[in-house]
Each structure stands twice: as structure tokens, then as C-alpha cells.
Amino acid sequence: MAKEPVRVLVTGAAGQIGYALVPMIARGIMLGADQPVILHMLDIPFAAEALNGVKMELVDAAFPLLKGVVATTDVVEACTGVNVAVMVGGFPRKEGMERKDVMSKNVSIYKSQASALEQHAAPNCKVLVVANPANTNALILKEFAPSIPAKNITCLTRLDHNRALGQISERLSVQVSDVKNVIIWGNHSSTQYPDVNHATVGDKPVRELVKDDEWLNGEFITTVQQRGAAIIKARKLSSALSAASAACDHIRDWVLGTPEGLWVSMGVYSDGSYNVPAGVIYSFPVTCKNGEWTIVQGLAIDEFSRKKLDLTGAELTEEKELAYSCLS
Amino acid sequence: MQKTSEDDTKHPTFRGVRMRSWGKWVSEIREPRKKSRIWLETYPTAEMAARAHDVGALAIKGCSAYLNFPELAKELPLPASMSPKEIQAATSRAAASTRIINSSFNTEMLSCQWTGGIEAIVARLELPSRLSWFLGRFLALYSMAKDPVRVLVTGAAGQIGYALVPMIARGVMLGPDQPVILHMLDIEPAAEALTGVRMELVDAAFPLLRDVVVTTDVTVACKGVNIAVMVGGFPRKEGMERKDVMSKNVSIYKAQASALEKQAAPDCKVLVVANPANTNALILKEFAPSIPEKNITCLTRLDHNRALGQLSERLKIHVSEVKNVIIWGNHSSTQYPDVNHATVTPANGEEKPVRSVVADDNWLNTEFITMVQQRGAAIIKARKLSSALSAASAACDHIRDWVVGTPKGTWVSMGVYSDGSYGIQPGVIYSYPVTCDKGQWSIVQGLKIDDFSRQKMDATAKELVEEKTLAYSCLN
């Protein structure tokens, strides 16, 4: 174990996604089987005892890669020296809550956490926002942590990306690892656009193999968009396992690089590529190398896709305005 | 044989093969004109490691590769050029060549030490990108060509199941190159939740997960399984008497024994997690007589890991520096966490007995023991839920060490069918210190047992005999 340990922060760590995520991190799924880690776990005082229970279990699991655990309700202690920050904590939507209320609660949380991260995290800290509204929470975090490079602040659409791969693999009865290069465009919400126009199985385009454009343009899209709700309906709980797994995939590919010829979807600070709004966190197809992501350029966008890209872009612009109005 | 500074021993005849100090063989290949080595997997025999070397050598050096088995490698097609198309074609043909693959791996569980993910190894090498793509793909296909192992999890819709299945699907249980097929069983009221778990497994796009079988039918669940992790059982509810809990669980394990015996693959390895774990495992053994008794075990690895964790916290050292605690007996509050043979080995340091390093026999004989015994309750108190994360992790450790083998000089604790070792009554499932090799566990014999330990070991044995009697009375 010659490598220096990497400090990984998980906020909202006492919750369901945190509970699924921390053993994955401790086993090397996020950063590699030879990368020691120190876990920082943050949650609110109300959850302090439960958080301590998670820490106890991490000790009880005797993980060889886990070099330390910091369990705290203090955001400064939580952020100190972290190299990777996975922001799972947020205010969940409760029955009867208006969209503006959810947005308002989360905007305050992400504004204050931005501050702590900026001041205490290690240089070049990589940030992944999971808590919804993920794209806008990430944007607020970026706006209030100006010394964190914008390229280091991302949000999770890898879950939707993996869900899209899964749906295609089931439709075609192929191994999911044989399906490549779907794209999730836009917002991690019901306006996301799961695009298969550049996806392949082996060297054949998915559209050719599926031979059902109506399904690909209709049911496939809504299935992926609404998968979260379908999981809640079946489990009576939201999708912790697959979200945690996708968070590991997102960070791992970002840090270790994507294989050649393969891209993944990440919510990143938009530079206006593909004529989507700049200045929002928008999910794009990206490749990763040397710890940096790069948007895959030059993909042909047909009319159908154009509309979808614009629709989700418009929603992100609205969310940005709503978020700012909450802060005023 | 030459010795290297890493205490490996070079093989006298095979190129690129070294023996680790714990007796496994690792294959390596040097990158041309560089000092760096590409580490391939670890194998139980030198011959397998030598074949793996050949795979890598062909990938790197092509026609000029020195091969340990040139006659076999002639069947490996060489790419005519380094163009991606040629490389891809050669990779596909090589992967389809079953002679190399089947001659190296038998149909039993694979005994390959987990040395790390292939992509991680290849990514670190900074090879020219085409070369690293080829090597990674070639190695991935070579290892992905392994037949999938079928793993059953009962009670899969519950908390432990939910923590366990992603670990299995990521290769934590059997290694990052071992494809798996998950069988998940639960009761009818949990059918929709179980489907939800299946949906999430699809949504996670796990490369190693070849298929998921979800069912409420125990016959379907058990069909062809190589490993069975029995998490499902009747939980104790408030107001329930011990006899009631025992009664419910005994019926469940009797029924499942039958199905396992008839449907599982030969040599299926069984791990019982649901409490009362030892007695559930015993009932399962009694009603599945054609399953070898050595294949039926119960989980005390959680307690073992907890003991390691407590020592590491006490000594403020990393848990990987402590080893060879023992959990004796029943996975209950009578378990005996024994440190008399445990040692601490700091990095670059000497191995020392835990007792002398802790220097507090009173703590080791009292508080340490009760902490480990009652840790489950402490977790419930803190989380308001029981310890799913650590139980699932321990289940993976238990199976992995059983299948892959324990490192030399290290033992683990497993609940196994007692043969009378250490004066314990035969015919109960009792937790012992064991080493594992080639898919089999063996009780570590000849350890000195002092009076204090003797009493504890007997007390937990007595409880197991009582549980056995109670269980049988429920069946009549």
C-alpha cells in the first residue's frame, strides 16, 4: 500500500445513499483496488448518532484500504483536506412542498457548503453533486465557491446513463458491457434526454439493431426519465444502490480516465457547446484523461434531438432564475 | 531459485513467473526497453501463471515474444498489424480459443488471488494508447471468458441483501474478473421490493453481472447455484419467546435444505447468516444429507472482523496490522473472542503477540470480550437498524477466503461442522480458527488453550447443544 491515502467526503452520509456508498468507497470501487482512502462523513446533528453507527460499522468491516474515518456534523471539519467530495446531503421533497420551497432549502445548504469547501478542501478537489435538484445545487455551489475551478464541479447523470445502457441491453438481450456511448443531455430531471443516436453494440449502431425508432423516441426515453419513480414504487424507497454505484463510476472514470472510444455522461459547467445555454450545469457526453473531462465535440444532432436538448436547457435556465430569486 | 528484494522467488524454468511468500504464483511481463513490469494475476500453480505470462507477452511483443508454451500459443492468432481492426480481430479469435482458457481453469471455483482490477493495472502503465487498449481488452476478454458463478442470496429484498448484492456484482466476493449470476429469493410479500432490487441491478450496468434471477420459488432460486448465502430468516419480534423464533427458523431451514440439496450445483458452498446462524446451519445440514457437511458453514467472520477492529482502535493502528484473533463457538452473546494467538505486525516491524502489545489483560478478558459480543446491539442502538453493511462485507470476506484461500500465516473464523477438535462436542456448527486452500477449510490445530479460554469455549458449546435440542423439539 505505497500510495498516499485520498480523502473522500460524503455529505448526507447517514442516509440511504451514503450507507450504500461508503462500503463501495472503502473497497476501492471508486478509486481503484490499490488506492487507500480516508472517509469524511458529514450529516446534520439530528443524524449524529446514526452517523456514528455507520462509523462503527466501517470499523467492524476491517477494510484494508480504509485508513481513517472522520464522522462529523461540522462542515469545516468535514471539508478539511478532502480531494473528492460527493454531496449526497440535501433537503428532500416532502409531500405538499412546492418546487420553490425545495429549491429554497437546497440553495441555502449548497451556498454554505460551497464556502466551507472552498476554504478547506485540498487544491484541485473534485466535486460531485448528487442531491436533487443536482444540476442547480451544483451551480449554486460553483457560484459561491469561485476559487474552485468550474471544471471541478459536476453533477451526477451517470445514473441515467447507466439506466439507459441497462434498458438497451435488456431490449437487445446483450451484456450491458457491450452497449456503449449513449448520451444523457441536460438536467437530471424528467426533461433529461437519453440519446442513442451515437450508441453502439460492438460496431453496430443501436438504432439499427433495435429497429424500432418509435420505441427509441418514445417509451425508451420516458422509461429512463421516470426510472427513479419506478424504483420508488417497487421498493417504497429511492434508488440508493444504483445511485451509489453510479457515483463511484462517475468519480472513477473522471480520475482514472475513460477507455479509448468510450464516453460517459457527466453534468458539467456548460461552455455553450452544442448551442445549449452556457453558465448552467448541463449533462454532456465526455471523455476523461489525466483527471480532466472533455466534452465530445462534433456529434451530429438531428431535429428531434435538437428540440430535446433545448427543452432541458430551458428548464435549467428557469431553475437558475428560481434559485437566484430564492437567494435575494 | 533466485530471491528478489520483495521476498518473491523466481521460477527456475518458466519466464515471468514468481512465487509469493504465501505460496501463490504471480505472472509478470516486462515492457520492452523499460524497467517497469506489468503484473498479471496470481495463480495457484506455476503452470497457470506461465500461461498468463504468454498471453501478456504476445500482446506486448507479438511474434518476437518468448513464450513458456510455444506449442499452445501457436493457436493464438497474432495481429498482422497494430491497426485497431486487426487487433480487435485477433483479440476476438484468441478469446474464442477455449483450449487456452479451459486448460488453465478447471470447472471448480477459481483460486486466484485478487491483486487488483485489470483496468487499474493497465491504466497505470502509461503504455501507448493502442497498446494499453489491446492489453486491457485482451486481458479483460481472457478473464471475462471465465464461466459465471451462480450466487444465491435468500432474503434478498431485506437490508443485508441490499448491501450484499452490489458487493457481489462488483466482484468483492469472488474477484474482479469473475462474472456472476445472482439468484435472489424472498417471500411473496416482498416480491415487488425484490423486483425493485433487480431493476436497480440492471440500472447499475455492472460489467461482471451476467444475469439476475429473481423469484419467490425456492426451487427456481436454488437451481444450479455454486454459492448460497442464506440471509433470509424469521426475525425476532417483540414479545416472541426464544422457542418461537427457533421454531419458525427451523421450518424455514428444513424446507430450504431440501431444495438446495436437489437443485444446487455439485459442491455448492453454503453460508448461513440469518440468526440463530449456527443452529439454522445445523438444521440445513441435517436435512440436506447429500450436501457434504464441510460445505455448510455459518458466519462468524463479522465477529472476527469486529474483534480486529476493536484491537486496531485500542492500539491506534491500522486494522490490516492485526491478525489471528479467533471467534470460538456460537454467533451469539456466548461467543468467545480469543486474542491469545493474535499478533500485531506493524509495517517494517516485528510480529508481536497482541497480549504483550495491549499490556492490559483485564481489558482483554472482560471489556474487549463483551464489546465484541454485544456489538450487534450497539449498532442497533446507534442506527435504529441492524448492521447490514458490515454483515454483508463479512459475508463477502468469508466466501472469498474460502474460495480463494487465506494468505500464508493468517487464519480466519468460520462456523463449521465440529469434528470434536479442541474437545468440542461433534455434531454442532461451531466457530473455529481455519485456514483455507483450494476451496477447502481446515481447522488450525495444536493451539494452546488456557483455563480461562477452556471455560468460555465450553460455555458456548453448551449453548449450542441446548439450541440443537430445542431445534429438534420444534421439529417433533
PDB file of N, CA and C in Angstrom, chain B residues 137-203:
ATOM      1  N   ARG B 137      -8.036  -4.951 -23.239  1.00  0.00           N
ATOM      2  CA  ARG B 137      -9.141  -5.696 -23.827  1.00  0.00           C
ATOM      3  C   ARG B 137      -8.825  -7.195 -23.859  1.00  0.00           C
ATOM      4  N   PHE B 138      -7.549  -7.486 -24.193  1.00  0.00           N
ATOM      5  CA  PHE B 138      -7.151  -8.884 -24.286  1.00  0.00           C
ATOM      6  C   PHE B 138      -7.253  -9.550 -22.927  1.00  0.00           C
ATOM      7  N   LEU B 139      -6.727  -8.866 -21.919  1.00  0.00           N
ATOM      8  CA  LEU B 139      -6.774  -9.436 -20.581  1.00  0.00           C
ATOM      9  C   LEU B 139      -8.213  -9.514 -20.078  1.00  0.00           C
ATOM     10  N   ALA B 140      -8.995  -8.493 -20.382  1.00  0.00           N
ATOM     11  CA  ALA B 140     -10.381  -8.495 -19.920  1.00  0.00           C
ATOM     12  C   ALA B 140     -11.143  -9.642 -20.566  1.00  0.00           C
ATOM     13  N   LEU B 141     -10.947  -9.821 -21.874  1.00  0.00           N
ATOM     14  CA  LEU B 141     -11.641 -10.907 -22.554  1.00  0.00           C
ATOM     15  C   LEU B 141     -11.147 -12.250 -22.050  1.00  0.00           C
ATOM     16  N   TYR B 142      -9.831 -12.333 -21.833  1.00  0.00           N
ATOM     17  CA  TYR B 142      -9.262 -13.578 -21.322  1.00  0.00           C
ATOM     18  C   TYR B 142      -9.901 -13.940 -20.002  1.00  0.00           C
ATOM     19  N   SER B 143     -10.076 -12.927 -19.132  1.00  0.00           N
ATOM     20  CA  SER B 143     -10.646 -13.249 -17.834  1.00  0.00           C
ATOM     21  C   SER B 143     -12.160 -13.266 -17.875  1.00  0.00           C
ATOM     22  N   MET B 144     -12.775 -12.404 -18.713  1.00  0.00           N
ATOM     23  CA  MET B 144     -14.229 -12.409 -18.831  1.00  0.00           C
ATOM     24  C   MET B 144     -14.693 -13.709 -19.452  1.00  0.00           C
ATOM     25  N   ALA B 145     -13.760 -14.448 -20.055  1.00  0.00           N
ATOM     26  CA  ALA B 145     -14.157 -15.705 -20.637  1.00  0.00           C
ATOM     27  C   ALA B 145     -14.410 -16.745 -19.554  1.00  0.00           C
ATOM     28  N   LYS B 146     -14.161 -16.414 -18.294  1.00  0.00           N
ATOM     29  CA  LYS B 146     -14.484 -17.351 -17.227  1.00  0.00           C
ATOM     30  C   LYS B 146     -15.977 -17.619 -17.206  1.00  0.00           C
ATOM     31  N   ASP B 147     -16.342 -18.843 -16.936  1.00  0.00           N
ATOM     32  CA  ASP B 147     -17.755 -19.164 -16.765  1.00  0.00           C
ATOM     33  C   ASP B 147     -18.296 -18.419 -15.550  1.00  0.00           C
ATOM     34  N   PRO B 148     -19.518 -17.887 -15.664  1.00  0.00           N
ATOM     35  CA  PRO B 148     -20.051 -17.185 -14.499  1.00  0.00           C
ATOM     36  C   PRO B 148     -20.344 -18.161 -13.358  1.00  0.00           C
ATOM     37  N   VAL B 149     -20.236 -17.660 -12.142  1.00  0.00           N
ATOM     38  CA  VAL B 149     -20.565 -18.426 -10.945  1.00  0.00           C
ATOM     39  C   VAL B 149     -21.953 -17.983 -10.494  1.00  0.00           C
ATOM     40  N   ARG B 150     -22.805 -18.934 -10.142  1.00  0.00           N
ATOM     41  CA  ARG B 150     -24.156 -18.601  -9.679  1.00  0.00           C
ATOM     42  C   ARG B 150     -24.164 -18.444  -8.172  1.00  0.00           C
ATOM     43  N   VAL B 151     -24.572 -17.275  -7.724  1.00  0.00           N
ATOM     44  CA  VAL B 151     -24.608 -16.984  -6.291  1.00  0.00           C
ATOM     45  C   VAL B 151     -26.040 -16.711  -5.875  1.00  0.00           C
ATOM     46  N   LEU B 152     -26.513 -17.485  -4.905  1.00  0.00           N
ATOM     47  CA  LEU B 152     -27.861 -17.298  -4.373  1.00  0.00           C
ATOM     48  C   LEU B 152     -27.799 -16.449  -3.110  1.00  0.00           C
ATOM     49  N   VAL B 153     -28.702 -15.487  -3.021  1.00  0.00           N
ATOM     50  CA  VAL B 153     -28.896 -14.752  -1.773  1.00  0.00           C
ATOM     51  C   VAL B 153     -30.361 -14.911  -1.392  1.00  0.00           C
ATOM     52  N   THR B 154     -30.630 -15.507  -0.237  1.00  0.00           N
ATOM     53  CA  THR B 154     -32.017 -15.590   0.219  1.00  0.00           C
ATOM     54  C   THR B 154     -32.289 -14.376   1.105  1.00  0.00           C
ATOM     55  N   GLY B 155     -33.566 -14.019   1.249  1.00  0.00           N
ATOM     56  CA  GLY B 155     -33.891 -12.797   1.985  1.00  0.00           C
ATOM     57  C   GLY B 155     -33.320 -11.574   1.270  1.00  0.00           C
ATOM     58  N   ALA B 156     -33.247 -11.666  -0.041  1.00  0.00           N
ATOM     59  CA  ALA B 156     -32.515 -10.647  -0.810  1.00  0.00           C
ATOM     60  C   ALA B 156     -33.186  -9.279  -0.841  1.00  0.00           C
ATOM     61  N   ALA B 157     -34.469  -9.220  -0.503  1.00  0.00           N
ATOM     62  CA  ALA B 157     -35.144  -7.912  -0.524  1.00  0.00           C
ATOM     63  C   ALA B 157     -34.914  -7.131   0.762  1.00  0.00           C
ATOM     64  N   GLY B 158     -34.241  -7.750   1.719  1.00  0.00           N
ATOM     65  CA  GLY B 158     -34.019  -7.092   3.005  1.00  0.00           C
ATOM     66  C   GLY B 158     -32.769  -6.235   3.015  1.00  0.00           C
ATOM     67  N   GLN B 159     -32.421  -5.761   4.209  1.00  0.00           N
ATOM     68  CA  GLN B 159     -31.324  -4.800   4.333  1.00  0.00           C
ATOM     69  C   GLN B 159     -29.967  -5.391   4.018  1.00  0.00           C
ATOM     70  N   ILE B 160     -29.701  -6.583   4.582  1.00  0.00           N
ATOM     71  CA  ILE B 160     -28.401  -7.202   4.312  1.00  0.00           C
ATOM     72  C   ILE B 160     -28.294  -7.528   2.828  1.00  0.00           C
ATOM     73  N   GLY B 161     -29.383  -8.052   2.253  1.00  0.00           N
ATOM     74  CA  GLY B 161     -29.391  -8.355   0.827  1.00  0.00           C
ATOM     75  C   GLY B 161     -29.065  -7.136  -0.015  1.00  0.00           C
ATOM     76  N   TYR B 162     -29.644  -6.006   0.336  1.00  0.00           N
ATOM     77  CA  TYR B 162     -29.471  -4.777  -0.433  1.00  0.00           C
ATOM     78  C   TYR B 162     -28.016  -4.290  -0.369  1.00  0.00           C
ATOM     79  N   ALA B 163     -27.381  -4.531   0.773  1.00  0.00           N
ATOM     80  CA  ALA B 163     -25.962  -4.168   0.901  1.00  0.00           C
ATOM     81  C   ALA B 163     -25.084  -5.194   0.192  1.00  0.00           C
ATOM     82  N   LEU B 164     -25.525  -6.444   0.213  1.00  0.00           N
ATOM     83  CA  LEU B 164     -24.687  -7.540  -0.283  1.00  0.00           C
ATOM     84  C   LEU B 164     -24.651  -7.642  -1.806  1.00  0.00           C
ATOM     85  N   VAL B 165     -25.799  -7.496  -2.460  1.00  0.00           N
ATOM     86  CA  VAL B 165     -25.820  -7.774  -3.900  1.00  0.00           C
ATOM     87  C   VAL B 165     -24.910  -6.859  -4.728  1.00  0.00           C
ATOM     88  N   PRO B 166     -24.806  -5.542  -4.424  1.00  0.00           N
ATOM     89  CA  PRO B 166     -23.847  -4.757  -5.211  1.00  0.00           C
ATOM     90  C   PRO B 166     -22.403  -5.178  -4.938  1.00  0.00           C
ATOM     91  N   MET B 167     -22.114  -5.658  -3.736  1.00  0.00           N
ATOM     92  CA  MET B 167     -20.753  -6.123  -3.460  1.00  0.00           C
ATOM     93  C   MET B 167     -20.455  -7.348  -4.323  1.00  0.00           C
ATOM     94  N   ILE B 168     -21.402  -8.274  -4.392  1.00  0.00           N
ATOM     95  CA  ILE B 168     -21.206  -9.474  -5.215  1.00  0.00           C
ATOM     96  C   ILE B 168     -21.042  -9.063  -6.676  1.00  0.00           C
ATOM     97  N   ALA B 169     -21.878  -8.136  -7.125  1.00  0.00           N
ATOM     98  CA  ALA B 169     -21.882  -7.737  -8.530  1.00  0.00           C
ATOM     99  C   ALA B 169     -20.626  -6.964  -8.930  1.00  0.00           C
ATOM    100  N   ARG B 170     -19.938  -6.418  -7.962  1.00  0.00           N
ATOM    101  CA  ARG B 170     -18.705  -5.687  -8.246  1.00  0.00           C
ATOM    102  C   ARG B 170     -17.467  -6.565  -8.103  1.00  0.00           C
ATOM    103  N   GLY B 171     -17.655  -7.836  -7.735  1.00  0.00           N
ATOM    104  CA  GLY B 171     -16.501  -8.721  -7.625  1.00  0.00           C
ATOM    105  C   GLY B 171     -15.832  -8.733  -6.261  1.00  0.00           C
ATOM    106  N   VAL B 172     -16.476  -8.146  -5.280  1.00  0.00           N
ATOM    107  CA  VAL B 172     -15.878  -8.128  -3.941  1.00  0.00           C
ATOM    108  C   VAL B 172     -15.860  -9.536  -3.350  1.00  0.00           C
ATOM    109  N   MET B 173     -16.860 -10.358  -3.704  1.00  0.00           N
ATOM    110  CA  MET B 173     -16.945 -11.699  -3.136  1.00  0.00           C
ATOM    111  C   MET B 173     -16.021 -12.696  -3.825  1.00  0.00           C
ATOM    112  N   LEU B 174     -15.889 -12.601  -5.162  1.00  0.00           N
ATOM    113  CA  LEU B 174     -15.176 -13.657  -5.879  1.00  0.00           C
ATOM    114  C   LEU B 174     -14.032 -13.143  -6.750  1.00  0.00           C
ATOM    115  N   GLY B 175     -13.792 -11.846  -6.728  1.00  0.00           N
ATOM    116  CA  GLY B 175     -12.690 -11.326  -7.533  1.00  0.00           C
ATOM    117  C   GLY B 175     -13.171 -10.487  -8.699  1.00  0.00           C
ATOM    118  N   PRO B 176     -12.396  -9.472  -9.085  1.00  0.00           N
ATOM    119  CA  PRO B 176     -12.862  -8.500 -10.085  1.00  0.00           C
ATOM    120  C   PRO B 176     -12.889  -9.034 -11.509  1.00  0.00           C
ATOM    121  N   ASP B 177     -12.494 -10.293 -11.705  1.00  0.00           N
ATOM    122  CA  ASP B 177     -12.535 -10.871 -13.042  1.00  0.00           C
ATOM    123  C   ASP B 177     -13.433 -12.100 -13.097  1.00  0.00           C
ATOM    124  N   GLN B 178     -14.267 -12.286 -12.077  1.00  0.00           N
ATOM    125  CA  GLN B 178     -15.137 -13.449 -12.033  1.00  0.00           C
ATOM    126  C   GLN B 178     -16.582 -13.023 -12.292  1.00  0.00           C
ATOM    127  N   PRO B 179     -17.107 -13.309 -13.514  1.00  0.00           N
ATOM    128  CA  PRO B 179     -18.506 -12.961 -13.772  1.00  0.00           C
ATOM    129  C   PRO B 179     -19.432 -13.753 -12.846  1.00  0.00           C
ATOM    130  N   VAL B 180     -20.549 -13.160 -12.502  1.00  0.00           N
ATOM    131  CA  VAL B 180     -21.506 -13.810 -11.598  1.00  0.00           C
ATOM    132  C   VAL B 180     -22.916 -13.737 -12.161  1.00  0.00           C
ATOM    133  N   ILE B 181     -23.724 -14.688 -11.756  1.00  0.00           N
ATOM    134  CA  ILE B 181     -25.168 -14.630 -11.976  1.00  0.00           C
ATOM    135  C   ILE B 181     -25.796 -14.652 -10.585  1.00  0.00           C
ATOM    136  N   LEU B 182     -26.598 -13.645 -10.317  1.00  0.00           N
ATOM    137  CA  LEU B 182     -27.237 -13.549  -9.000  1.00  0.00           C
ATOM    138  C   LEU B 182     -28.592 -14.229  -9.012  1.00  0.00           C
ATOM    139  N   HIS B 183     -28.833 -15.039  -8.005  1.00  0.00           N
ATOM    140  CA  HIS B 183     -30.168 -15.582  -7.750  1.00  0.00           C
ATOM    141  C   HIS B 183     -30.664 -14.927  -6.477  1.00  0.00           C
ATOM    142  N   MET B 184     -31.823 -14.295  -6.557  1.00  0.00           N
ATOM    143  CA  MET B 184     -32.346 -13.614  -5.372  1.00  0.00           C
ATOM    144  C   MET B 184     -33.712 -14.182  -5.013  1.00  0.00           C
ATOM    145  N   LEU B 185     -33.813 -14.612  -3.760  1.00  0.00           N
ATOM    146  CA  LEU B 185     -35.057 -15.228  -3.285  1.00  0.00           C
ATOM    147  C   LEU B 185     -35.615 -14.423  -2.125  1.00  0.00           C
ATOM    148  N   ASP B 186     -36.922 -14.252  -2.105  1.00  0.00           N
ATOM    149  CA  ASP B 186     -37.560 -13.723  -0.910  1.00  0.00           C
ATOM    150  C   ASP B 186     -38.993 -14.213  -0.874  1.00  0.00           C
ATOM    151  N   ILE B 187     -39.726 -13.825   0.173  1.00  0.00           N
ATOM    152  CA  ILE B 187     -41.097 -14.306   0.323  1.00  0.00           C
ATOM    153  C   ILE B 187     -42.043 -13.428  -0.499  1.00  0.00           C
ATOM    154  N   GLU B 188     -43.222 -13.972  -0.735  1.00  0.00           N
ATOM    155  CA  GLU B 188     -44.222 -13.313  -1.577  1.00  0.00           C
ATOM    156  C   GLU B 188     -44.508 -11.854  -1.202  1.00  0.00           C
ATOM    157  N   PRO B 189     -44.705 -11.518   0.062  1.00  0.00           N
ATOM    158  CA  PRO B 189     -44.969 -10.109   0.398  1.00  0.00           C
ATOM    159  C   PRO B 189     -43.848  -9.166  -0.026  1.00  0.00           C
ATOM    160  N   ALA B 190     -42.656  -9.709  -0.230  1.00  0.00           N
ATOM    161  CA  ALA B 190     -41.516  -8.864  -0.626  1.00  0.00           C
ATOM    162  C   ALA B 190     -41.246  -8.916  -2.125  1.00  0.00           C
ATOM    163  N   ALA B 191     -42.153  -9.529  -2.880  1.00  0.00           N
ATOM    164  CA  ALA B 191     -41.900  -9.747  -4.306  1.00  0.00           C
ATOM    165  C   ALA B 191     -41.683  -8.447  -5.073  1.00  0.00           C
ATOM    166  N   GLU B 192     -42.491  -7.418  -4.758  1.00  0.00           N
ATOM    167  CA  GLU B 192     -42.359  -6.168  -5.513  1.00  0.00           C
ATOM    168  C   GLU B 192     -41.046  -5.475  -5.146  1.00  0.00           C
ATOM    169  N   ALA B 193     -40.719  -5.485  -3.874  1.00  0.00           N
ATOM    170  CA  ALA B 193     -39.448  -4.903  -3.438  1.00  0.00           C
ATOM    171  C   ALA B 193     -38.282  -5.630  -4.091  1.00  0.00           C
ATOM    172  N   LEU B 194     -38.397  -6.948  -4.186  1.00  0.00           N
ATOM    173  CA  LEU B 194     -37.348  -7.751  -4.807  1.00  0.00           C
ATOM    174  C   LEU B 194     -37.178  -7.355  -6.275  1.00  0.00           C
ATOM    175  N   THR B 195     -38.280  -7.150  -6.954  1.00  0.00           N
ATOM    176  CA  THR B 195     -38.219  -6.685  -8.349  1.00  0.00           C
ATOM    177  C   THR B 195     -37.525  -5.331  -8.420  1.00  0.00           C
ATOM    178  N   GLY B 196     -37.798  -4.478  -7.456  1.00  0.00           N
ATOM    179  CA  GLY B 196     -37.130  -3.174  -7.386  1.00  0.00           C
ATOM    180  C   GLY B 196     -35.619  -3.325  -7.281  1.00  0.00           C
ATOM    181  N   VAL B 197     -35.166  -4.303  -6.506  1.00  0.00           N
ATOM    182  CA  VAL B 197     -33.725  -4.529  -6.388  1.00  0.00           C
ATOM    183  C   VAL B 197     -33.171  -4.999  -7.732  1.00  0.00           C
ATOM    184  N   ARG B 198     -33.891  -5.880  -8.379  1.00  0.00           N
ATOM    185  CA  ARG B 198     -33.450  -6.341  -9.696  1.00  0.00           C
ATOM    186  C   ARG B 198     -33.335  -5.174 -10.666  1.00  0.00           C
ATOM    187  N   MET B 199     -34.339  -4.284 -10.647  1.00  0.00           N
ATOM    188  CA  MET B 199     -34.304  -3.110 -11.522  1.00  0.00           C
ATOM    189  C   MET B 199     -33.047  -2.290 -11.261  1.00  0.00           C
ATOM    190  N   GLU B 200     -32.721  -2.117  -9.989  1.00  0.00           N
ATOM    191  CA  GLU B 200     -31.525  -1.326  -9.659  1.00  0.00           C
ATOM    192  C   GLU B 200     -30.245  -2.013 -10.118  1.00  0.00           C
ATOM    193  N   LEU B 201     -30.221  -3.340 -10.037  1.00  0.00           N
ATOM    194  CA  LEU B 201     -29.040  -4.062 -10.507  1.00  0.00           C
ATOM    195  C   LEU B 201     -28.870  -3.873 -12.015  1.00  0.00           C
ATOM    196  N   VAL B 202     -29.953  -3.859 -12.752  1.00  0.00           N
ATOM    197  CA  VAL B 202     -29.897  -3.561 -14.191  1.00  0.00           C
ATOM    198  C   VAL B 202     -29.410  -2.120 -14.394  1.00  0.00           C
ATOM    199  N   ASP B 203     -29.960  -1.219 -13.592  1.00  0.00           N
ATOM    200  CA  ASP B 203     -29.622   0.206 -13.710  1.00  0.00           C
ATOM    201  C   ASP B 203     -28.175   0.511 -13.380  1.00  0.00           C
TER     202      ASP B 203
END
